[in-house]
XYZ file of C-alpha atoms in Angstrom:
660
model
C 106.540 100.435 76.942
C 103.378 103.107 77.082
C 104.201 105.044 80.806
C 100.313 105.620 81.349
C 98.978 107.618 84.493
C 97.097 110.876 86.038
C 97.434 114.379 83.840
C 99.742 115.849 85.401
C 101.507 112.993 87.072
C 105.025 112.962 85.194
C 104.387 111.159 83.076
C 107.003 112.884 80.366
C 109.010 113.462 83.540
C 109.790 109.889 83.663
C 110.057 108.887 80.505
C 112.821 111.295 79.762
C 114.188 109.860 82.513
C 113.924 106.433 81.819
C 115.392 107.540 78.056
C 118.644 108.981 79.908
C 119.378 105.723 81.403
C 119.083 103.950 78.500
C 121.169 105.808 76.472
C 124.204 103.151 76.124
C 121.960 100.650 76.013
C 120.762 101.928 72.540
C 124.442 102.927 70.574
C 122.892 104.591 67.562
C 120.643 107.335 69.560
C 117.030 108.313 70.363
C 114.370 109.806 68.269
C 112.024 112.289 70.732
C 108.877 112.952 69.205
C 106.229 115.375 71.126
C 102.649 114.343 69.581
C 99.662 116.237 71.400
C 100.401 118.575 73.210
C 97.634 121.301 75.326
C 99.949 124.082 73.801
C 99.914 123.162 70.132
C 97.981 122.025 67.585
C 97.168 117.836 66.592
C 100.105 116.156 64.484
C 99.189 113.620 62.057
C 101.082 110.376 61.745
C 102.488 111.978 58.359
C 104.155 115.068 59.850
C 105.654 113.084 62.421
C 107.102 110.970 59.779
C 108.504 113.964 57.761
C 110.173 115.198 61.038
C 111.597 111.612 61.706
C 112.672 111.239 58.137
C 114.587 114.465 58.051
C 116.256 113.733 61.830
C 117.558 110.011 60.557
C 119.401 112.158 57.403
C 116.337 111.479 54.549
C 116.582 114.649 52.183
C 113.659 116.505 52.332
C 113.337 115.366 48.563
C 113.562 112.061 49.327
C 110.264 111.923 51.227
C 107.195 109.798 49.979
C 104.141 111.736 49.746
C 101.602 108.552 51.384
C 101.967 108.508 55.044
C 102.233 104.209 54.091
C 105.613 105.171 52.218
C 106.873 107.698 54.572
C 106.370 103.983 57.161
C 108.400 101.754 54.915
C 110.947 103.826 54.659
C 111.387 104.697 58.220
C 111.430 101.147 59.128
C 113.769 100.496 56.528
C 116.451 103.216 57.468
C 115.703 101.591 61.466
C 116.423 98.090 60.496
C 119.805 97.689 60.891
C 120.223 100.086 64.171
C 119.441 100.581 67.417
C 117.102 103.272 68.182
C 115.526 104.448 71.284
C 112.166 105.897 70.073
C 110.110 108.056 72.490
C 106.686 109.213 71.407
C 105.499 111.846 73.914
C 101.705 112.679 74.486
C 100.126 109.980 71.947
C 96.416 110.709 71.724
C 94.936 107.323 70.937
C 96.221 103.977 68.902
C 95.902 105.358 65.456
C 98.458 108.061 65.831
C 101.224 104.897 66.944
C 100.808 102.827 63.856
C 102.756 104.064 61.242
C 105.349 105.150 64.114
C 106.532 101.312 65.351
C 110.529 100.805 64.343
C 110.296 97.266 62.427
C 113.575 96.024 63.700
C 114.475 93.816 66.865
C 117.048 96.399 67.859
C 115.011 99.183 68.143
C 112.203 99.950 71.102
C 110.152 102.067 71.741
C 108.622 104.183 74.814
C 105.521 106.053 74.637
C 103.485 108.245 77.172
C 99.990 108.748 76.982
C 97.199 110.310 79.029
C 95.306 107.278 77.689
C 95.465 103.747 78.709
C 96.610 102.300 75.032
C 96.321 98.013 75.470
C 95.599 97.565 71.545
C 99.011 98.256 70.669
C 100.457 94.586 70.104
C 103.310 93.697 72.416
C 102.998 96.960 74.782
C 103.776 96.823 78.125
C 101.563 99.352 80.035
C 102.479 101.226 83.329
C 100.819 103.168 85.490
C 102.708 106.044 86.898
C 101.841 106.829 90.179
C 101.540 109.769 91.733
C 104.673 110.330 94.573
C 104.362 109.792 98.273
C 104.529 112.396 100.768
C 108.463 111.594 101.472
C 108.971 112.186 97.626
C 106.652 114.897 97.962
C 108.973 116.525 100.267
C 111.912 115.661 98.361
C 110.727 117.641 95.266
C 109.451 120.708 97.157
C 112.819 120.808 98.989
C 114.745 120.993 95.579
C 112.865 123.499 94.143
C 111.931 126.117 97.236
C 114.854 125.115 99.827
C 114.665 122.065 102.740
C 115.016 124.702 105.325
C 111.408 126.544 104.781
C 109.738 123.575 105.057
C 111.558 122.118 108.159
C 110.131 125.110 109.814
C 106.629 125.190 109.554
C 105.947 121.140 109.291
C 102.243 121.692 109.863
C 101.797 123.768 106.984
C 104.073 121.947 104.942
C 101.838 118.719 105.643
C 98.846 120.463 104.536
C 100.823 121.899 101.094
C 101.439 118.109 100.397
C 98.057 117.174 100.984
C 96.856 119.705 98.912
C 98.975 118.658 95.518
C 97.932 114.880 96.412
C 100.881 113.898 95.352
C 100.710 115.150 91.696
C 104.222 116.329 90.297
C 102.935 118.937 88.062
C 101.234 120.512 91.169
C 104.167 120.383 93.834
C 106.050 121.920 90.916
C 103.984 124.270 90.596
C 103.621 125.298 94.262
C 107.347 124.630 94.888
C 108.118 127.560 91.841
C 105.414 129.672 93.689
C 107.148 129.721 97.207
C 110.581 129.844 95.606
C 108.903 132.925 93.823
C 107.828 134.608 96.778
C 110.583 133.907 99.529
C 108.900 136.773 101.987
C 105.558 134.508 101.994
C 105.543 131.235 104.530
C 104.336 127.999 103.464
C 101.043 128.375 105.521
C 100.012 131.384 103.353
C 100.155 128.886 99.927
C 98.474 125.574 101.862
C 96.087 128.036 103.299
C 94.771 128.805 99.644
C 95.134 125.286 98.348
C 92.895 124.112 101.817
C 90.142 126.039 99.422
C 89.072 123.335 96.995
C 87.254 125.736 95.093
C 90.227 127.952 94.366
C 92.774 125.230 94.643
C 93.447 125.020 90.731
C 93.741 128.282 90.228
C 96.239 128.932 92.781
C 98.376 125.731 90.769
C 99.864 127.648 88.170
C 103.068 129.646 88.061
C 104.458 131.237 84.826
C 103.727 128.223 81.692
C 103.066 125.479 83.925
C 99.252 125.066 85.252
C 96.989 121.786 86.475
C 94.303 123.383 84.881
C 95.418 123.314 81.746
C 96.529 120.020 82.047
C 93.250 118.189 82.703
C 91.407 120.036 80.607
C 93.028 118.856 77.938
C 92.308 115.263 79.285
C 88.723 115.950 79.776
C 87.906 118.051 76.044
C 88.480 114.706 74.911
C 86.081 113.056 76.379
C 82.734 112.131 74.377
C 79.786 114.149 75.649
C 78.478 111.784 77.492
C 81.728 110.863 79.348
C 81.958 114.433 80.187
C 78.660 115.173 81.822
C 79.178 112.118 84.120
C 82.532 113.270 84.749
C 81.255 116.627 85.745
C 78.476 114.786 88.003
C 81.264 112.552 89.842
C 82.852 116.113 90.691
C 79.673 116.480 93.127
C 79.963 113.958 94.903
C 80.944 114.364 98.459
C 84.291 112.174 98.263
C 86.228 110.746 95.227
C 85.683 107.376 95.944
C 82.610 105.646 94.825
C 80.821 102.465 93.970
C 79.850 101.243 90.571
C 75.971 101.742 91.156
C 76.094 105.060 92.058
C 77.165 106.152 88.369
C 73.907 104.289 87.375
C 71.777 106.729 90.197
C 73.086 109.164 89.074
C 72.182 108.557 85.128
C 68.530 107.296 85.895
C 67.182 108.318 88.708
C 65.828 105.176 89.599
C 67.568 103.800 92.457
C 67.189 99.958 93.572
C 67.360 98.822 90.017
C 70.825 99.233 89.416
C 71.329 95.587 87.265
C 73.879 95.396 84.123
C 74.128 98.709 82.109
C 76.372 98.995 78.867
C 76.178 102.555 78.534
C 77.350 102.849 82.250
C 80.027 100.218 81.588
C 81.137 102.007 78.374
C 81.174 105.626 80.429
C 83.424 104.178 83.125
C 85.627 102.426 80.818
C 86.370 105.940 79.000
C 87.145 107.506 81.997
C 89.002 104.740 83.148
C 90.854 104.716 79.724
C 91.410 108.703 80.156
C 92.971 107.958 83.436
C 90.367 110.160 85.136
C 89.360 107.495 87.189
C 91.015 104.387 88.335
C 89.277 100.943 89.513
C 90.306 101.541 93.330
C 89.127 98.068 94.825
C 86.343 95.759 94.809
C 83.185 96.331 97.762
C 82.268 93.459 100.168
C 78.825 92.710 97.338
C 81.551 92.278 94.469
C 81.026 95.258 92.567
C 84.194 97.348 91.324
C 84.807 100.659 93.535
C 86.649 103.537 91.984
C 88.872 106.651 92.628
C 88.947 109.881 91.106
C 91.855 111.776 91.950
C 91.548 115.288 94.775
C 92.854 117.422 92.197
C 90.916 115.910 89.004
C 87.101 116.201 91.228
C 88.100 119.870 91.736
C 88.600 120.132 88.205
C 84.953 118.235 87.689
C 83.159 120.737 90.241
C 84.594 123.367 88.186
C 83.299 122.397 85.544
C 79.643 121.122 87.165
C 79.548 124.921 88.560
C 79.938 125.596 84.873
C 78.414 123.741 82.315
C 75.869 122.539 84.558
C 72.408 124.231 85.884
C 71.390 125.303 89.397
C 68.736 122.553 89.236
C 70.694 119.941 87.415
C 73.421 120.197 89.915
C 70.794 119.853 93.049
C 68.905 116.951 90.707
C 72.116 114.841 90.713
C 73.136 115.387 94.452
C 69.385 114.655 95.217
C 69.582 111.333 93.168
C 72.737 110.458 95.196
C 71.499 110.974 98.188
C 68.170 108.824 97.176
C 69.989 106.054 96.044
C 72.211 105.799 99.615
C 68.884 106.216 101.421
C 67.469 103.275 99.478
C 70.353 100.757 99.730
C 70.950 102.046 103.928
C 66.974 101.020 104.534
C 67.472 97.498 102.914
C 70.744 96.691 104.909
C 68.960 97.862 108.056
C 66.493 95.702 107.159
C 68.392 92.741 106.474
C 70.500 93.512 110.261
C 67.063 93.841 112.229
C 65.776 90.411 110.185
C 68.879 88.160 109.586
C 71.583 90.017 110.867
C 73.012 89.262 107.357
C 76.980 89.069 106.556
C 75.960 91.001 103.680
C 74.547 93.594 105.127
C 77.351 93.694 107.809
C 80.075 94.018 105.783
C 78.383 96.495 103.517
C 77.932 98.849 105.873
C 81.038 98.726 107.669
C 82.772 99.058 104.385
C 80.503 102.099 103.734
C 80.205 103.608 107.165
C 83.287 106.621 106.226
C 81.184 107.246 103.083
C 77.617 107.455 105.213
C 78.952 109.878 107.284
C 80.871 111.639 104.583
C 77.320 111.555 102.752
C 74.959 112.807 105.598
C 77.208 116.055 106.396
C 77.359 116.912 101.996
C 73.684 116.758 102.214
C 73.820 119.317 104.921
C 76.406 121.522 103.301
C 74.038 121.361 100.186
C 71.233 121.980 101.722
C 69.217 118.571 101.385
C 68.102 119.450 104.305
C 64.991 116.929 104.186
C 67.118 113.598 102.747
C 70.256 114.542 105.222
C 67.165 114.170 108.251
C 65.985 110.644 106.185
C 69.151 109.142 106.136
C 70.040 109.825 109.903
C 66.592 108.365 110.850
C 67.272 105.241 108.930
C 70.832 105.105 110.526
C 69.864 105.500 114.280
C 69.427 101.334 114.713
C 72.374 100.556 112.886
C 73.973 102.964 114.588
C 73.342 101.475 117.977
C 73.727 98.138 116.380
C 76.799 98.355 115.219
C 78.631 100.711 118.063
C 79.084 103.737 115.774
C 78.534 106.214 118.579
C 80.713 109.104 117.387
C 79.510 108.760 113.646
C 76.435 108.589 115.137
C 76.233 111.848 117.534
C 78.086 114.362 114.858
C 75.660 112.993 111.910
C 72.616 114.079 113.900
C 74.068 116.906 115.150
C 74.592 118.938 111.843
C 71.005 117.109 110.634
C 69.910 119.553 113.909
C 72.135 122.629 113.374
C 70.368 122.602 109.246
C 67.132 121.510 110.785
C 67.179 124.314 112.955
C 68.337 126.926 110.410
C 65.475 125.871 108.101
C 62.853 126.423 111.166
C 62.093 122.595 110.423
C 60.194 121.749 113.731
C 59.573 117.898 112.751
C 63.033 117.635 111.759
C 64.309 119.468 115.086
C 62.427 116.838 116.842
C 64.250 113.323 115.067
C 67.561 114.573 115.758
C 67.045 115.752 118.712
C 65.546 112.139 119.009
C 68.787 110.474 117.122
C 71.106 112.538 119.953
C 69.307 111.098 122.706
C 69.624 107.673 121.436
C 73.152 108.350 121.093
C 73.872 110.041 124.935
C 72.214 106.833 126.056
C 74.518 104.948 124.863
C 77.354 107.124 125.837
C 75.651 106.908 129.650
C 75.007 110.551 129.407
C 71.552 110.126 131.106
C 70.461 113.821 132.326
C 71.700 115.131 128.364
C 69.398 112.152 127.110
C 66.817 113.041 129.443
C 66.431 116.710 128.046
C 66.398 115.273 124.177
C 63.611 113.252 124.729
C 61.157 115.504 126.926
C 62.345 118.496 123.737
C 62.001 115.851 121.138
C 58.609 114.266 122.136
C 56.851 117.862 123.035
C 57.716 118.731 119.484
C 56.387 115.609 117.971
C 52.861 115.302 120.038
C 52.474 118.821 119.157
C 52.891 118.262 115.429
C 50.520 115.104 115.609
C 53.166 112.651 115.025
C 52.376 109.914 117.041
C 54.162 106.789 115.293
C 57.291 108.495 115.583
C 56.630 110.261 119.509
C 55.507 106.534 120.672
C 58.731 105.277 119.375
C 60.666 108.248 121.170
C 58.731 107.293 124.637
C 59.645 103.398 124.077
C 63.507 104.757 124.064
C 63.119 107.181 126.681
C 61.014 104.481 128.735
C 64.219 102.408 128.519
C 66.630 105.539 129.615
C 65.210 106.318 132.813
C 63.803 102.921 134.040
C 66.800 102.162 135.897
C 67.947 105.734 136.810
C 64.995 105.709 139.026
C 62.682 107.722 136.940
C 60.322 104.844 136.975
C 56.746 106.691 137.343
C 57.769 108.674 134.065
C 59.461 105.367 132.658
C 55.834 103.488 133.006
C 53.460 106.693 131.283
C 55.755 106.477 128.781
C 55.898 102.610 127.704
C 52.283 102.614 127.938
C 51.171 105.133 126.266
C 53.303 103.772 123.665
C 51.889 100.773 123.878
C 48.448 101.985 122.620
C 49.458 103.898 120.402
C 51.304 101.627 118.525
C 49.459 98.664 119.020
C 46.493 101.182 117.521
C 48.592 101.312 114.633
C 48.651 97.943 114.032
C 53.118 98.557 114.177
C 53.666 95.185 114.834
C 57.925 95.983 115.734
C 56.915 99.010 117.646
C 53.791 97.066 119.619
C 56.938 94.072 120.435
C 59.442 97.163 121.685
C 56.748 99.119 123.788
C 55.496 95.723 125.499
C 59.248 94.810 126.201
C 59.798 98.440 127.821
C 57.158 98.257 129.714
C 57.735 94.664 131.360
C 61.005 96.139 132.465
C 59.852 99.014 133.449
C 57.236 96.892 135.818
C 60.136 94.879 136.893
C 61.902 98.002 138.216
C 58.983 98.495 139.910
C 59.124 95.353 141.787
C 55.648 94.284 139.981
C 56.986 91.028 138.808
C 54.087 88.919 137.924
C 52.695 91.690 135.933
C 56.290 92.347 134.472
C 55.827 88.336 133.318
C 52.042 88.708 131.998
C 53.404 91.752 129.894
C 56.397 89.898 128.249
C 54.712 86.850 127.834
C 52.377 89.238 125.542
C 56.017 90.834 124.076
C 56.633 87.406 123.368
C 53.926 86.165 121.163
C 53.824 88.710 119.484
C 58.095 88.900 118.867
C 57.220 85.522 117.219
C 55.029 86.395 114.801
C 57.006 89.452 113.923
C 59.571 87.141 112.897
C 62.805 89.290 113.349
C 65.957 87.408 115.364
C 67.068 90.441 117.250
C 63.480 91.844 118.412
C 62.712 88.198 119.700
C 66.191 87.583 121.571
C 65.612 90.996 123.297
C 62.190 89.846 124.894
C 63.619 86.404 125.664
C 66.712 88.089 127.458
C 63.914 90.677 129.438
C 61.941 87.736 130.051
C 64.849 85.748 131.885
C 65.004 88.319 133.976
C 61.648 88.115 135.050
C 61.592 84.459 135.604
C 65.135 84.766 137.674
C 63.335 87.191 140.227
C 60.335 84.775 140.680
C 62.851 82.018 140.995
C 62.278 79.942 137.503
C 65.326 79.023 136.990
C 65.285 76.187 134.661
C 62.633 78.514 132.458
C 65.254 81.530 132.839
C 67.969 79.591 131.418
C 65.863 77.904 128.226
C 65.473 81.789 127.553
C 68.499 82.881 127.879
C 70.033 80.022 125.941
C 67.707 80.910 122.864
C 68.091 84.702 123.151
C 72.077 84.252 122.963
C 71.751 82.446 119.911
C 70.178 84.649 118.198
C 72.590 87.655 118.947
C 75.093 85.198 117.599
C 73.155 84.962 114.552
C 72.590 88.272 113.683
C 76.322 88.962 115.464
C 74.623 91.844 117.839
C 77.893 92.130 119.759
C 75.522 94.479 122.678
C 73.275 92.013 123.216
C 75.343 89.024 123.098
C 77.422 90.920 126.074
C 74.483 91.400 128.185
C 72.762 87.431 126.994
C 76.536 86.601 128.664
C 76.272 88.618 131.298
C 72.366 87.602 133.033
C 73.593 83.942 132.493
C 76.657 84.740 134.864
C 73.881 86.589 137.332
C 71.563 83.658 136.426
C 74.069 81.037 138.047
C 75.027 83.144 140.873
C 71.216 83.233 141.938
C 70.929 79.759 141.713
C 73.844 78.338 143.583
C 75.407 80.883 145.519
C 78.072 78.323 146.704
C 78.921 77.695 142.852
C 79.763 81.377 142.378
C 82.494 80.662 140.382
C 80.691 79.478 137.628
C 79.484 83.001 137.476
C 82.896 84.190 136.516
C 83.564 82.948 133.079
C 79.951 84.709 131.307
C 80.446 87.687 133.737
C 84.268 87.512 132.280
C 83.352 87.639 128.948
C 80.455 89.720 129.216
C 82.997 92.625 130.920
C 85.350 92.162 127.972
C 82.803 92.768 125.296
C 81.228 95.819 127.244
C 84.701 97.626 127.473
C 85.391 96.654 123.721
C 82.106 98.480 122.843
C 82.422 101.182 125.045
C 79.002 100.286 126.864
C 80.094 101.690 130.429
C 76.286 100.617 131.851
C 76.899 96.910 131.199
C 81.002 97.452 132.275
C 79.087 98.597 135.762
C 76.365 95.600 135.826
C 79.094 93.192 135.739
C 81.459 94.818 138.217
C 78.484 94.863 140.326
C 77.477 91.387 139.932
C 81.905 90.039 140.025
C 81.588 92.148 143.302
C 78.783 89.634 144.470
C 80.631 86.430 143.272
C 83.830 87.187 145.093
C 81.869 88.014 148.191
C 79.540 84.407 147.606
C 83.057 82.898 147.662
C 84.240 84.453 151.079
C 86.889 86.705 149.225
C 86.076 90.185 150.486
C 88.923 92.263 148.872
C 87.850 91.421 145.766
C 84.363 91.706 146.194
C 84.568 95.386 147.428
C 86.640 96.272 144.380
C 84.250 95.160 142.443
C 81.876 97.054 144.544
C 83.769 99.766 144.376
C 83.433 100.012 140.818
C 80.856 99.423 140.338
C 79.494 102.462 142.567
C 81.681 105.028 140.790
C 80.356 104.157 137.801
C 76.848 104.123 138.476
C 76.876 107.902 140.526
C 78.606 108.943 136.932
C 75.496 107.170 134.923
C 72.944 108.588 137.318
C 71.663 105.210 138.281
C 70.153 105.543 141.736
C 68.739 102.275 142.231
C 71.785 100.511 141.724
C 73.925 103.131 143.792
C 71.784 102.083 146.705
C 72.252 98.302 146.072
C 76.018 98.584 145.686
C 75.692 100.386 149.081
C 73.915 97.942 150.758
C 76.034 95.394 149.579
C 79.344 97.124 150.938
C 77.637 97.364 153.776
C 76.813 93.324 154.336
C 80.607 93.358 153.479
C 81.415 95.024 156.941
C 78.727 93.700 158.841
């Protein structure tokens, strides 16, 4: 059996414990050999065999000269015995081949930092890091239970800093045991700093850094360089394509690469990284233990120039940016399952990457990443991540004094604020961002923000400003030949005209938007226009046309898995059924209830409020005044909180009708 695992994971301790448990099974005893060690020189097989022969009673003068002769004598002496041979800290297979007994009554227990898969008949067993419960037990044994019981939060932090490695836990426990006057939070605070963590994990002759260094020093130069580069990543988990980008600097062409595969295999063989899982694209995903990553980062600072470190991080960010843009385009065009699955899978990594880009002073790439993620965050409802990423990018841009990046981040925050129902805050961000982009001559970016601003403020009573924004955006984006932007701007202008009760004009504008959307060929953009047009047609009494457009819109929303759009389409279907046949209002409850549930799940407060209002009208049409009043009351409170005065007035009018 071969026990393998991370440096410091306790392979030798596990082997010693297992050998003790097997004492009765091997009646003729056990032989223990330390092969390689961070504390001593490399031992050859011939030297080890000489020691083994001496330990089983062979006189020194009878030991043969050659390694093959020594191995033959060793096997002959053990042929009729039941002996357990423990070979600790084996470096590679060549060290072992002469040390394996020939008799069937003997067994060999090996520990190794490498994954020795080439030894015939061997069973490889990974020694895993301890979980928090076992880690706490180890700390209790070394430093005392009472101490940790009184500082639970600090103990959790300490366990996180040691990350389950028994060697790290032993060092931490020993340091606390040797300093009884110091609280647990003293050491926990020191371990919380990744840059000093390895230096703190040392006491006496126990040192985690030395243990990891032994594995690192056994790498080839190429593998060592990649190991250092991995220490510059924002997290210990990474996909295989990222390694290819780091090595080549070429994005978008990460095909099979034997050199990349060889280096990955070398790092896996050395137990410095592990295969973690398979990602949605079917590619392997790897993980480096937190303490190994701290060592890798340390080596990168010591052995790589600042320019080289910056180049590596830049390559990583370029790789993420390219993939996000490709996935975003697929999402808009087809709602591809693969793109959706990949984005959801990488959500945490993307947020961490943006924040890391900011910390490492790659502000431009951080801004580009957030800009590429804007539509994705909106479509996938990543509200918290969106705001957090935009805010850190804004802070970095403000510190750098980059007005364009400041405006881009403010635009992202404005859109996120709209999604969260914070209209006043959104308007402030929009006004500031658009003003700066106008001053900088960034026509296209300013026009897109005017479109989003127009959508945000139109049903909040600011129809003149919304009309001005939408009309200006149509002019700019049409002149620039930006078809997608033109579709968005025309849809926004049509919606504003509807809010101004200019339904006929709105219908003409949205007809232009529909023609452009058909040419654009993006299902999501087409669905949005179809739904907006259905609302206008419903107001004009064109119910069959409205129904056809809503059916098409719902099909497209579902095809691209756009749940907010699907919810609004269901809401509008319920609204249409109520408008077409008030006496058959019961038929409206089905789609309205579905829409309400989806809005609630998505955190879409505007949609929830509109649904409450429309359900109130349906109850009123059926003569159920109590439920109608409840629906209108909930809607009124929400419209007031969302600063939607036109809808507030409509709701009060409906409540007045109930009173009359």
